[in-house]
Short mmCIF file of C-alpha atoms in Angstrom, two decimals:
data_model
loop_
_atom_site.label_atom_id
_atom_site.label_comp_id
_atom_site.label_asym_id
_atom_site.label_seq_id
_atom_site.Cartn_x
_atom_site.Cartn_y
_atom_site.Cartn_z
CA MET A 1 19.15 -18.01 -5.11
CA THR A 2 14.85 -18.86 -3.74
CA GLY A 3 13.18 -16.12 -2.89
CA ALA A 4 11.65 -16.19 0.76
CA LEU A 5 8.33 -17.12 -0.89
CA ASP A 6 9.67 -19.92 -2.88
CA GLY A 7 7.67 -22.70 -3.91
CA ILE A 8 3.79 -20.34 -3.25
CA ARG A 9 1.83 -20.90 -5.68
CA VAL A 10 -0.24 -17.05 -7.09
CA LEU A 11 -3.36 -17.20 -9.25
CA ASP A 12 -3.07 -14.15 -10.71
CA LEU A 13 -6.72 -12.74 -12.34
CA SER A 14 -6.89 -9.24 -11.77
CA ARG A 15 -6.39 -6.76 -14.13
CA VAL A 16 -4.76 -3.32 -14.43
CA LEU A 17 -3.05 -1.90 -11.40
CA ALA A 18 -3.64 -3.02 -6.94
CA GLY A 19 -3.47 -5.90 -7.55
CA PRO A 20 -0.89 -6.49 -10.37
CA TRP A 21 1.64 -5.10 -7.90
CA ALA A 22 0.61 -7.31 -5.57
CA THR A 23 1.52 -10.15 -6.76
CA GLN A 24 4.78 -9.35 -8.42
CA ILE A 25 5.58 -8.05 -5.49
CA LEU A 26 4.86 -11.89 -4.24
CA GLY A 27 6.56 -12.93 -7.34
CA ASP A 28 9.66 -10.32 -6.14
CA LEU A 29 9.57 -12.73 -3.55
CA GLY A 30 10.50 -16.36 -4.91
CA ALA A 31 6.74 -17.27 -5.54
CA GLU A 32 5.40 -19.05 -8.99
CA VAL A 33 2.53 -16.61 -10.36
CA ILE A 34 0.31 -17.31 -12.79
CA LYS A 35 -1.54 -15.00 -14.83
CA VAL A 36 -5.03 -15.33 -16.32
CA GLU A 37 -5.64 -13.22 -19.18
CA ARG A 38 -8.95 -12.90 -21.44
CA PRO A 39 -8.33 -14.68 -25.07
CA GLY A 40 -7.29 -11.92 -27.63
CA LYS A 41 -6.88 -8.07 -24.95
CA GLY A 42 -5.89 -9.81 -21.92
CA ASP A 43 -5.19 -7.07 -19.23
CA ASP A 44 -7.09 -3.05 -19.31
CA THR A 45 -2.61 -1.95 -19.64
CA ARG A 46 -1.26 -3.88 -22.58
CA GLY A 47 -3.24 -1.24 -24.98
CA TRP A 48 -2.77 1.60 -22.42
CA GLY A 49 0.64 3.40 -24.20
CA PRO A 50 1.70 5.37 -25.76
CA PRO A 51 5.33 4.64 -24.45
CA SER A 52 5.53 1.08 -25.59
CA THR A 53 7.80 -0.65 -26.78
CA GLU A 54 7.42 -3.69 -29.44
CA ILE A 55 8.97 -7.08 -28.73
CA GLU A 56 9.41 -9.62 -31.28
CA GLY A 57 5.59 -8.22 -32.74
CA GLN A 58 3.82 -7.41 -30.06
CA SER A 59 3.41 -3.77 -28.59
CA PHE A 60 3.93 -4.38 -24.40
CA SER A 61 3.01 -0.65 -23.08
CA ALA A 62 4.81 0.57 -19.91
CA TYR A 63 1.96 1.03 -17.61
CA TYR A 64 1.79 -3.61 -18.54
CA LEU A 65 5.58 -3.48 -18.09
CA VAL A 66 6.04 -2.25 -14.72
CA CYS A 67 2.98 -4.94 -12.66
CA ASN A 68 3.07 -8.24 -14.11
CA ARG A 69 7.92 -9.09 -14.22
CA ASN A 70 7.94 -12.38 -12.90
CA LYS A 71 4.39 -13.83 -13.49
CA GLN A 72 3.56 -16.65 -16.17
CA SER A 73 0.46 -15.05 -18.47
CA ILE A 74 -2.18 -18.12 -19.86
CA ALA A 75 -5.50 -16.90 -22.52
CA ILE A 76 -8.43 -18.64 -20.25
CA ASP A 77 -12.03 -17.66 -21.62
CA ILE A 78 -13.56 -18.60 -18.46
CA SER A 79 -17.03 -17.56 -19.80
CA ASN A 80 -16.07 -20.56 -21.43
CA PRO A 81 -17.29 -23.17 -19.35
CA GLU A 82 -14.01 -25.76 -19.88
CA GLY A 83 -12.20 -22.65 -19.18
CA ALA A 84 -13.99 -21.81 -15.86
CA ALA A 85 -12.98 -25.39 -15.10
CA LEU A 86 -9.03 -24.80 -15.89
CA VAL A 87 -9.26 -21.51 -13.56
CA ARG A 88 -10.94 -23.82 -11.05
CA GLN A 89 -8.80 -26.56 -11.57
CA LEU A 90 -5.72 -24.50 -11.44
CA ALA A 91 -6.95 -23.07 -7.36
CA ALA A 92 -6.57 -26.84 -6.32
CA GLU A 93 -3.47 -26.84 -6.78
CA SER A 94 -2.93 -23.24 -6.11
CA ASP A 95 -1.55 -21.24 -2.36
CA VAL A 96 -3.21 -18.01 -3.11
CA LEU A 97 -5.25 -16.48 -6.01
CA VAL A 98 -6.08 -12.58 -6.50
CA GLU A 99 -8.86 -10.87 -8.32
CA ASN A 100 -10.02 -7.32 -9.33
CA PHE A 101 -14.16 -8.23 -10.87
CA LYS A 102 -16.82 -6.51 -9.32
CA THR A 103 -18.28 -7.65 -6.08
CA GLY A 104 -19.59 -11.37 -6.81
CA GLY A 105 -18.71 -11.33 -10.41
CA LEU A 106 -16.78 -14.30 -10.19
CA ALA A 107 -19.19 -16.68 -8.67
CA ARG A 108 -21.42 -16.50 -11.78
CA TYR A 109 -18.35 -19.21 -13.56
CA GLY A 110 -17.94 -21.18 -9.51
CA LEU A 111 -14.59 -19.04 -9.34
CA ASP A 112 -16.15 -16.65 -6.56
CA TYR A 113 -13.99 -17.80 -2.78
CA ASP A 114 -16.78 -19.85 -1.36
CA SER A 115 -16.45 -22.43 -4.55
CA LEU A 116 -13.36 -22.49 -4.81
CA ARG A 117 -13.00 -22.85 -0.38
CA ALA A 118 -15.01 -26.44 -1.79
CA VAL A 119 -12.12 -27.60 -4.03
CA ASN A 120 -9.33 -26.53 -1.85
CA PRO A 121 -10.01 -25.22 1.98
CA ARG A 122 -5.87 -23.40 2.08
CA LEU A 123 -6.32 -21.70 0.04
CA VAL A 124 -5.97 -17.61 0.40
CA TYR A 125 -8.47 -15.72 -1.73
CA CYS A 126 -7.81 -12.70 -1.95
CA SER A 127 -10.91 -9.90 -3.46
CA VAL A 128 -9.74 -6.05 -4.06
CA THR A 129 -11.98 -4.39 -5.71
CA GLY A 130 -12.54 0.10 -4.75
CA PHE A 131 -15.71 -0.66 -2.15
CA GLY A 132 -15.34 -4.26 -0.66
CA GLN A 133 -17.75 -7.19 -0.52
CA THR A 134 -20.02 -5.58 1.95
CA GLY A 135 -21.98 -1.75 2.70
CA PRO A 136 -24.29 0.91 0.00
CA TYR A 137 -20.62 0.78 -2.92
CA ALA A 138 -19.71 -2.53 -2.39
CA GLN A 139 -21.30 -3.14 -6.03
CA ARG A 140 -19.81 -0.12 -7.54
CA GLY A 141 -16.85 -0.53 -9.54
CA GLY A 142 -13.04 1.98 -8.16
CA TYR A 143 -10.54 4.21 -9.41
CA ASP A 144 -8.23 4.76 -8.06
CA PHE A 145 -9.07 9.00 -9.60
CA LEU A 146 -11.58 8.27 -7.99
CA ILE A 147 -11.29 7.35 -4.68
CA GLN A 148 -8.53 9.32 -4.14
CA GLY A 149 -11.33 11.97 -4.28
CA MET A 150 -13.72 9.40 -2.08
CA GLY A 151 -11.59 9.30 0.40
CA GLY A 152 -10.46 12.70 1.01
CA LEU A 153 -7.09 11.93 -0.26
CA MET A 154 -7.71 15.57 -3.34
CA SER A 155 -8.91 17.78 -0.08
CA VAL A 156 -5.03 17.90 0.61
CA THR A 157 -3.80 17.60 -1.61
CA GLY A 158 -2.43 21.17 -3.66
CA GLU A 159 -2.13 25.19 -3.77
CA THR A 160 -5.48 25.59 -1.99
CA ALA A 161 -9.07 23.79 -2.36
CA ALA A 162 -10.75 26.22 -5.27
CA ALA A 163 -8.41 23.83 -7.20
CA PRO A 164 -8.59 20.32 -5.71
CA VAL A 165 -4.82 17.67 -7.27
CA LYS A 166 -4.60 14.00 -7.57
CA VAL A 167 -0.75 12.87 -6.82
CA GLY A 168 0.89 11.99 -9.44
CA VAL A 169 0.60 8.92 -9.28
CA PRO A 170 -1.55 6.51 -8.28
CA VAL A 171 -0.81 5.89 -4.69
CA ILE A 172 -4.60 4.62 -3.99
CA ASP A 173 -4.13 1.67 -6.54
CA LEU A 174 -0.55 1.15 -5.05
CA PHE A 175 -0.63 1.23 -0.74
CA THR A 176 -3.80 -1.46 -1.60
CA GLY A 177 -1.80 -3.91 -3.89
CA LEU A 178 1.34 -3.05 -0.91
CA TYR A 179 -1.94 -3.93 2.21
CA ALA A 180 -2.96 -6.49 0.57
CA THR A 181 0.09 -8.15 0.27
CA ILE A 182 0.80 -7.37 3.76
CA ALA A 183 -2.57 -9.07 3.98
CA ILE A 184 -1.97 -11.97 1.99
CA GLN A 185 1.58 -13.55 4.15
CA ALA A 186 -0.37 -13.02 7.43
CA ALA A 187 -2.83 -14.91 6.08
CA LEU A 188 -0.74 -17.72 4.36
CA ARG A 189 1.43 -17.50 8.29
CA HIS A 190 -1.95 -18.27 9.44
CA ARG A 191 -2.22 -21.35 6.92
CA ASP A 192 0.52 -22.98 8.71
CA GLN A 193 -0.28 -22.78 11.76
CA THR A 194 -4.07 -23.96 11.00
CA GLY A 195 -4.06 -25.30 8.10
CA GLU A 196 -6.79 -23.34 6.67
CA GLY A 197 -7.34 -20.21 3.84
CA GLN A 198 -9.74 -17.81 4.19
CA HIS A 199 -10.93 -14.69 2.58
CA ILE A 200 -9.14 -11.17 2.07
CA ASP A 201 -10.77 -8.94 1.41
CA CYS A 202 -9.60 -5.18 -0.18
CA ALA A 203 -10.73 -1.71 -0.22
CA LEU A 204 -9.86 1.36 -2.44
CA LEU A 205 -11.61 2.84 -0.12
CA ASP A 206 -9.85 1.41 2.89
CA THR A 207 -6.90 1.83 1.44
CA SER A 208 -7.67 5.95 2.06
CA VAL A 209 -8.52 6.27 4.65
CA ALA A 210 -5.82 4.48 6.57
CA ILE A 211 -2.94 6.26 4.03
CA LEU A 212 -4.63 9.92 5.22
CA ALA A 213 -2.18 8.90 8.65
CA ASN A 214 -1.79 12.61 10.36
CA GLN A 215 -4.32 14.08 8.80
CA GLY A 216 -7.03 12.23 9.43
CA MET A 217 -5.37 11.56 13.30
CA ASN A 218 -5.70 15.52 12.92
CA TRP A 219 -9.55 15.90 11.76
CA LEU A 220 -10.10 13.06 14.93
CA ILE A 221 -8.60 14.45 17.54
CA GLY A 222 -8.98 18.32 16.88
CA GLY A 223 -11.85 18.92 15.53
CA VAL A 224 -10.79 20.78 13.12
CA THR A 225 -10.91 19.19 8.11
CA PRO A 226 -7.64 19.68 7.16
CA SER A 227 -7.34 22.15 3.83
CA PRO A 228 -5.11 22.28 0.82
CA MET A 229 -1.87 23.38 2.37
CA GLY A 230 0.74 23.04 -0.76
CA ASN A 231 3.56 21.87 -0.47
CA ALA A 232 3.46 22.81 3.64
CA HIS A 233 3.43 20.66 6.69
CA PRO A 234 0.23 20.59 9.05
CA ASN A 235 2.00 19.73 12.33
CA VAL A 236 5.80 20.31 11.48
CA VAL A 237 7.85 23.89 11.16
CA PRO A 238 9.21 24.92 8.32
CA TYR A 239 8.76 21.73 6.39
CA ARG A 240 8.36 23.31 3.24
CA THR A 241 9.52 24.32 -0.22
CA PHE A 242 11.04 27.13 -0.65
CA ALA A 243 13.13 29.26 -4.19
CA ALA A 244 16.43 30.07 -3.59
CA SER A 245 18.44 32.63 -5.81
CA ASP A 246 18.45 29.24 -9.06
CA GLY A 247 15.15 27.92 -8.09
CA HIS A 248 13.01 26.48 -4.71
CA LEU A 249 14.57 23.23 -2.69
CA ILE A 250 13.18 21.31 0.19
CA VAL A 251 13.32 22.31 4.60
CA ALA A 252 12.91 19.98 6.25
CA VAL A 253 12.93 20.42 9.19
CA GLY A 254 12.15 17.62 11.66
CA ASN A 255 13.21 19.11 15.26
CA ASP A 256 14.23 22.20 17.17
CA GLY A 257 17.89 21.00 17.15
CA GLN A 258 17.46 20.75 13.64
CA PHE A 259 15.63 24.57 13.43
CA ALA A 260 18.56 26.39 14.92
CA ALA A 261 20.85 23.86 12.73
CA LEU A 262 19.02 26.11 10.23
CA CYS A 263 18.99 29.09 11.73
CA ARG A 264 22.96 28.49 12.04
CA VAL A 265 23.52 27.73 8.46
CA LEU A 266 21.76 31.70 7.15
CA GLY A 267 23.21 33.51 9.19
CA ARG A 268 20.39 34.19 10.95
CA GLU A 269 20.81 32.60 15.17
CA ASP A 270 18.44 35.58 17.00
CA LEU A 271 15.70 33.72 14.86
CA GLY A 272 16.97 30.43 17.05
CA ALA A 273 16.73 31.80 20.39
CA ASN A 274 13.99 33.69 19.61
CA PRO A 275 11.13 32.35 22.21
CA ASP A 276 8.28 32.56 18.95
CA TYR A 277 9.97 29.67 17.33
CA LEU A 278 12.12 27.22 20.32
CA THR A 279 9.78 25.00 20.02
CA ASN A 280 8.07 23.52 16.67
CA GLU A 281 4.88 24.28 18.35
CA CYS A 282 5.72 27.92 18.86
CA ARG A 283 6.62 27.71 15.66
CA ASN A 284 3.92 26.06 14.05
CA ARG A 285 1.26 29.01 15.73
CA ASN A 286 3.75 31.80 14.31
CA ARG A 287 4.69 30.52 11.14
CA ALA A 288 2.84 33.51 9.49
CA THR A 289 5.62 35.77 11.08
CA LEU A 290 8.89 33.47 10.43
CA GLU A 291 8.60 31.87 7.06
CA PRO A 292 8.81 34.84 4.98
CA GLU A 293 12.17 35.80 7.54
CA LEU A 294 13.65 32.32 6.42
CA GLU A 295 11.82 32.71 2.89
CA ARG A 296 14.23 35.66 2.88
CA GLU A 297 17.21 34.62 3.69
CA ILE A 298 17.14 31.44 1.77
CA ALA A 299 15.99 33.29 -1.43
CA ALA A 300 19.96 35.75 -0.92
CA ARG A 301 21.38 31.91 -2.00
CA THR A 302 21.84 29.11 -4.77
CA SER A 303 20.18 26.14 -4.18
CA ALA A 304 23.66 23.93 -4.47
CA ASP A 305 25.49 26.26 -1.95
CA LEU A 306 22.70 25.97 0.58
CA LEU A 307 21.98 22.56 0.39
CA ALA A 308 25.67 21.35 0.82
CA ALA A 309 25.84 23.97 4.21
CA MET A 310 22.67 22.25 5.15
CA GLU A 311 23.83 18.81 4.84
CA ALA A 312 27.41 19.71 6.43
CA GLU A 313 25.31 21.05 9.63
CA GLY A 314 22.84 18.43 9.62
CA VAL A 315 19.76 19.92 8.32
CA PRO A 316 17.55 18.39 6.15
CA GLY A 317 16.89 19.49 2.92
CA GLY A 318 17.10 18.06 -1.16
CA PRO A 319 16.21 19.16 -4.65
CA ILE A 320 13.37 18.32 -6.41
CA ASN A 321 14.69 16.49 -9.44
CA ARG A 322 12.53 15.99 -12.77
CA VAL A 323 11.69 12.00 -12.88
CA ASN A 324 14.86 11.61 -15.24
CA GLU A 325 17.02 13.33 -13.08
CA VAL A 326 16.11 10.82 -10.61
CA PHE A 327 17.18 8.00 -12.21
CA ALA A 328 20.03 9.74 -13.47
CA ASP A 329 20.74 10.68 -8.98
CA PRO A 330 23.75 8.87 -8.35
CA GLN A 331 21.95 7.34 -4.99
CA VAL A 332 19.35 5.82 -6.81
CA GLN A 333 22.20 5.07 -9.24
CA ALA A 334 24.53 3.52 -6.66
CA ARG A 335 21.16 1.65 -5.13
CA GLY A 336 21.26 -0.55 -8.07
CA MET A 337 18.08 1.31 -8.87
CA VAL A 338 16.92 0.19 -11.70
CA ALA A 339 18.09 -3.37 -13.46
CA PRO A 340 17.55 -4.90 -17.06
CA VAL A 341 15.70 -8.04 -17.98
CA ALA A 342 16.33 -9.82 -20.22
CA MET A 343 13.15 -10.05 -23.02
CA GLY A 344 13.40 -10.90 -26.35
CA GLY A 345 16.97 -10.83 -27.91
CA ALA A 346 17.09 -7.23 -26.29
CA GLU A 347 16.98 -6.01 -22.32
CA THR A 348 14.62 -4.07 -20.67
CA PRO A 349 14.21 -2.18 -18.42
CA GLN A 350 12.68 -2.95 -14.53
CA ILE A 351 11.90 -1.38 -11.30
CA ARG A 352 13.67 -3.50 -8.77
CA PHE A 353 12.07 -4.19 -5.52
CA PRO A 354 13.23 -1.52 -3.11
CA PRO A 355 14.25 -4.21 0.27
CA VAL A 356 17.11 -4.87 0.20
CA LEU A 357 16.53 -8.97 3.08
CA SER A 358 20.52 -10.24 3.45
CA LYS A 359 19.62 -13.55 3.03
CA ALA A 360 16.87 -13.61 0.85
CA PRO A 361 16.63 -11.23 -2.06
CA ALA A 362 14.81 -10.46 -4.56
CA THR A 363 14.37 -11.86 -7.61
CA ILE A 364 13.82 -10.74 -11.02
CA ARG A 365 13.64 -14.66 -12.71
CA ARG A 366 10.77 -13.70 -16.01
CA ALA A 367 10.00 -10.30 -18.15
CA PRO A 368 7.40 -9.70 -18.49
CA PRO A 369 5.32 -11.98 -20.74
CA ALA A 370 3.33 -11.90 -23.74
CA LEU A 371 -0.02 -12.40 -23.97
CA GLY A 372 -0.78 -16.35 -23.54
CA ALA A 373 3.20 -17.00 -23.57
CA ASP A 374 3.41 -19.40 -21.36
CA GLY A 375 -0.44 -21.10 -22.06
CA VAL A 376 1.27 -24.14 -23.11
CA GLU A 377 4.37 -24.90 -20.10
CA VAL A 378 0.74 -23.91 -17.42
CA LEU A 379 -0.94 -26.67 -18.97
CA GLN A 380 1.94 -29.30 -19.50
CA GLY A 381 2.13 -28.71 -15.90
CA MET A 382 -1.60 -29.52 -15.29
CA GLY A 383 -1.33 -33.06 -16.73
CA LEU A 384 -2.87 -31.67 -20.54
CA SER A 385 -1.58 -34.01 -22.98
CA ASP A 386 -1.54 -32.30 -25.97
CA ALA A 387 -4.73 -33.33 -27.68
CA GLU A 388 -6.32 -32.07 -25.33
CA MET A 389 -4.79 -28.60 -24.85
CA ARG A 390 -5.81 -28.93 -28.43
CA ARG A 391 -9.42 -30.03 -28.01
CA LEU A 392 -9.94 -26.69 -25.65
CA ALA A 393 -8.46 -24.37 -27.63
CA LYS A 394 -10.10 -25.38 -30.69
CA ALA A 395 -13.74 -25.20 -27.63
CA GLY A 396 -12.12 -21.58 -27.04
CA ALA A 397 -11.14 -22.00 -23.46
CA VAL A 398 -8.44 -21.19 -23.23
CA HIS A 399 -6.13 -18.85 -26.51
CA LEU A 400 -2.95 -20.82 -27.34
CA PRO A 401 0.59 -19.33 -28.90
CA ALA A 402 1.34 -19.86 -32.42
CA ALA A 403 4.41 -23.11 -32.33
CA LYS A 404 7.35 -21.03 -33.56
#
């Protein structure tokens, strides 16, 4: 079964996470992805361990494994003129190129958008940078942690403003990868209609501003600068963690009917009938008196008993799972979120593409590649002879895997 993007070739010049996350998604959806890496070390994340796994004499970090499946790897030195020429030839035969060099960094090699548009006007060229192609910060390097701070996310994360906290996974990189994927598919649709490619300018800071979502709009509409609220919600009450007798759980009441049901579960129908708490607006305004009442009632019950009673009454809630508990969860297992992939005679677990498509499902067809492992295959597909490949390897333009 072929994916929805079967027939699309993606040239991946990106490293670390945001770009590789986007190209992996495209690969999961059926695209052919050719990952161009630096000879010697390759993608920075290959060495971002432990944890790492050793396969056929090469180390693969968990970080690298999470965002590089469904790709071929070729090791090309783009600072070598013949290496840059190889990449230009690949770009001429590709539908999409994704890169995350500093703004303007690829122009010196003739691999910038304007140069490649001249050889392939249909090319969709996606640049992922910290701050974008324009503006006073355009030449700065950007990293997820830095942008979480600059983009406001850390200012609303954690318990208090005195101790800013980043999110526990690199969400700015991941969201930027998702936005890049959406934009690339839109650009391909535009190309289908017009025959013309385009340049996509993705910035981590832009992403961070966009995902402020309700917090950003709270400021734009309400004029109040949001502050960290721990596990509480700025707009919805009760929507936070509570301490049961044996540990913490989440109560996520999203409407007035669910609040009335929670009050029944707790045996506190009086709270549900209290005019101060009848609507979410009232509860938000009076959370200082409501939440201590809920805390006392919840603290007297075990997590399991309370969650079971809440489920029976249709009140959203759940445990706070550690990562090992997530993968042991029966719902996660029933959904098949972990898929093994053959890799060097063994199996390596992969976390599957989340959406389930009924007609053109995402698939895992290739394990994350060893550095340069597919160089011969890629160059043969370009029509190069064995003699020409050996010449380019000798010239340092490309590093090919040793013959087995």
